[in-house]
Amino acid sequence: MRIAVIGAGVIGLSTALCIHDRFHALVPQLQLEVYADRFTPHTTSDGAAGLWQPYLSDHGNLQETLWNKETFEHLLGYLNSPEAKEMGLFLISGYNLFKQPVPDPSWKNIVLGFRNLTPKELELFPGYSYGWFNTALMLECRSYLPWLTNRLAQRGVKFFHRKVESFEEMFSQGIDVVINCTGIRAGELQPDPALQPARGQIIKVLAPWVKHFIITHDMESGIYSSPYVIPGSEFTVLGGIYQQGNWNEENSAQDHKSIWERCCRLLPMLQKAEIVQEWSGLRPARPTVRLERESIGHGRSRTEVIHNYGHGGFGITIHWGCAMAAARLLGNILQEKQSQSRL
Amino acid sequence: MEYCECLSPPIPTPQMAAPRVAVVGAGLIGLSTALRIAEVNPNCCSITLLSEQFSPNTTSDVAAGMLIPHTYPGTPIHVQKQWFKETFTYLFAISNSAEASEAGIHLVSGWQIFKNPSEAEVPFWSDIVLGFRPMSAAELQKFPQHSHGQAFTTLKCDCPPYLLWLEKRLKANGVQIHTRKVADLWELHSEYDIVVNCTGIGARQLVGDQQLFPIRGQVLKVHAPWVKNFIRDGDGLTYIYPGIDSVTLGGTREKESWRLSPDPGTTKDIFDRCCSLEPSLQRAQDIRVKVGLRPSRSCVRLQREVLSQGGAKLLVVHNYGHGAGGFSVHRGTAEEAAHLVQECIAALQGSSSRAKL
């Protein structure tokens, strides 16, 4: 039973690990392979700051809220373990700021210590009149992806550095099930108009005196189009760009200026921060995450694809819940194949 | 007739020369007191700071600089609260400005946790720090050995940056700074009219204050930049305070110990205690050990004194004995000391004009 995961970002690697965890003992002949043309540190996941935080509203999509919760709790379990640092996992507290009162988010009881901001705290952020404080998690992919990769390699999972051109290519090589974790480029394997880039750009600075994340919101411009500051273990990420439909992975001088000016206005002390790096990436945005089975072909040559892509700007936040859901779908497939083989 | 050398136009004072003020001690208290004196007396006195030690070799440099007050048994709570409020307000404004990184002032959030519910009382300063509230059950799960806790956001003054920033402000205010060991306050009587004694633990020997005693604290400064929240055990002995370039792990409270050299057994003990609260610290790098002697007293000695020998007089303002709470109240006690200095100046001017009659 050969299973190929296409994509080695946070979604691909975590799905591979979850599958291996769940099935390697049950299916002794299970062979797991990961195919990707980009590995860490060159994936979209590597560019993300790594803050666990869903969007403000789940638009009634309770499934995604549940996957977010499962991810948070899974990560919390590792927090006090010796692995945490190697995973790039740590607790972080911070602020979400608004210009008017907003309803509490779907994740208020998932994070720790969620509360509204006091008037004195709001004095820190002129122009913002309402906000939240909570403690959440950071999961830095430049540590987490290598950690996942090491775990997979230790278990004998094979990695292939190449671009997969089609599902058929996989099946013709004897792959039984494909797990499609190709993120923004899923459309190259199978057209999907619902999947669109939401371009982001960030500036990484040295600002070790910043200990809180600060995410501002402009309810009119939309998520992540308003400045944010997210301190990592080494660098602080400044951002606030969300451009739908923009495929350009090059850094834009105009976006740089916009991020820098708005973040320095938010946090004057950033003016003294040294700029270390600039990065742009394409969030794989979709109205809902595509997490479903698809049978390709028919009869004896029927093969299965499990899609797991379209996680927008919340891939890290939702990854483990989705990995488990993908693993469950694989479980169904394995069960069906087992029943078939008995007929 | 002498003119005082200040930033403003000189004010001729026919009665007397501009008072000469010496501040002894260049730790947090000395520097912040000298600055406050300069700020409230911009026109009329010359200020010199004298100290044997400067940053990074003061007691203040060892401390984490967290604004979490220590309670002085000998001082009314409303006074301590006022001192803390003034200090917090002052630093809050700096933390929110472009100077914050240079001054080493930053906000930090975290938890104070208790094994014993009776210890988890709401402290007098709970409404001065930000967002003070009891910890939720979910938050307490991170600390299985503790049953209660308080979450809040406060300020941290990283040293050396804060002390160096104060020194810079002093120079901008025309304060002269000299390295000098003062063995006896009286030795200053011919050069200065008013001496402000901010010698911390040094006051024990300098002025023979038997009520002042050291409480030895050993700490570790480690590289663990993923630690973003503070954790403090309510017993005050174990704490993890993330700073700009290092995390301070503590600590000890050894009464009457004058030992300045680090103890290796203590180092291991501190490290183990902190790792039990924050296991990821096992991966901390670059561990440096420091020792400081908290200048402890039942209350801060903030008072005037007149020294005299023969016909000569020296006015003294004492500002020492802040123990474990120096950072939390430094601006408030500097304010009070500056007022006492103004009283001294008024007394000098009064006696000077009387002398002319």
Short mmCIF file of N, CA, C and O in Angstrom, two decimals, chain B residues 1-4 8-14 16 18 43-44:
data_model
loop_
_atom_site.label_atom_id
_atom_site.label_comp_id
_atom_site.label_asym_id
_atom_site.label_seq_id
_atom_site.Cartn_x
_atom_site.Cartn_y
_atom_site.Cartn_z
N MET B 1 29.74 87.28 44.01
CA MET B 1 28.48 86.85 43.42
C MET B 1 28.77 85.76 42.39
O MET B 1 29.59 85.95 41.50
N GLU B 2 28.17 84.62 42.57
CA GLU B 2 28.41 83.54 41.63
C GLU B 2 27.16 83.21 40.82
O GLU B 2 26.04 83.30 41.31
N TYR B 3 27.36 82.83 39.61
CA TYR B 3 26.23 82.39 38.78
C TYR B 3 26.23 80.88 38.70
O TYR B 3 27.27 80.25 38.67
N CYS B 4 25.06 80.32 38.69
CA CYS B 4 25.03 78.86 38.62
C CYS B 4 25.09 78.43 37.16
O CYS B 4 24.55 79.08 36.29
N SER B 8 19.44 77.13 31.95
CA SER B 8 18.63 78.36 31.82
C SER B 8 19.51 79.56 32.10
O SER B 8 20.61 79.41 32.64
N PRO B 9 19.04 80.76 31.78
CA PRO B 9 19.84 81.97 32.07
C PRO B 9 20.15 82.04 33.56
O PRO B 9 19.31 81.67 34.38
N PRO B 10 21.33 82.49 33.91
CA PRO B 10 21.72 82.49 35.32
C PRO B 10 20.86 83.46 36.13
O PRO B 10 20.45 84.50 35.63
N ILE B 11 20.56 83.04 37.35
CA ILE B 11 19.79 83.90 38.25
C ILE B 11 20.73 84.40 39.32
O ILE B 11 21.21 83.61 40.15
N PRO B 12 21.03 85.67 39.31
CA PRO B 12 21.96 86.18 40.33
C PRO B 12 21.33 86.05 41.71
O PRO B 12 20.17 86.38 41.90
N THR B 13 22.08 85.47 42.63
CA THR B 13 21.56 85.34 43.99
C THR B 13 22.54 86.04 44.92
O THR B 13 23.57 85.47 45.28
N PRO B 14 22.23 87.25 45.29
CA PRO B 14 23.17 88.02 46.11
C PRO B 14 23.44 87.36 47.46
O PRO B 14 24.48 87.52 48.03
N MET B 16 23.61 84.01 48.34
CA MET B 16 24.47 82.84 48.49
C MET B 16 24.88 82.28 47.13
O MET B 16 24.28 82.57 46.10
N ALA B 18 25.20 79.26 44.35
CA ALA B 18 24.28 78.18 43.99
C ALA B 18 24.64 76.95 44.80
O ALA B 18 25.81 76.58 44.90
N ASN B 43 17.13 75.34 37.68
CA ASN B 43 17.86 76.60 37.58
C ASN B 43 18.90 76.83 38.63
O ASN B 43 19.69 77.74 38.52
N CYS B 44 18.81 76.08 39.71
CA CYS B 44 19.50 76.70 40.85
C CYS B 44 20.55 75.89 41.55
O CYS B 44 21.04 76.32 42.56
#
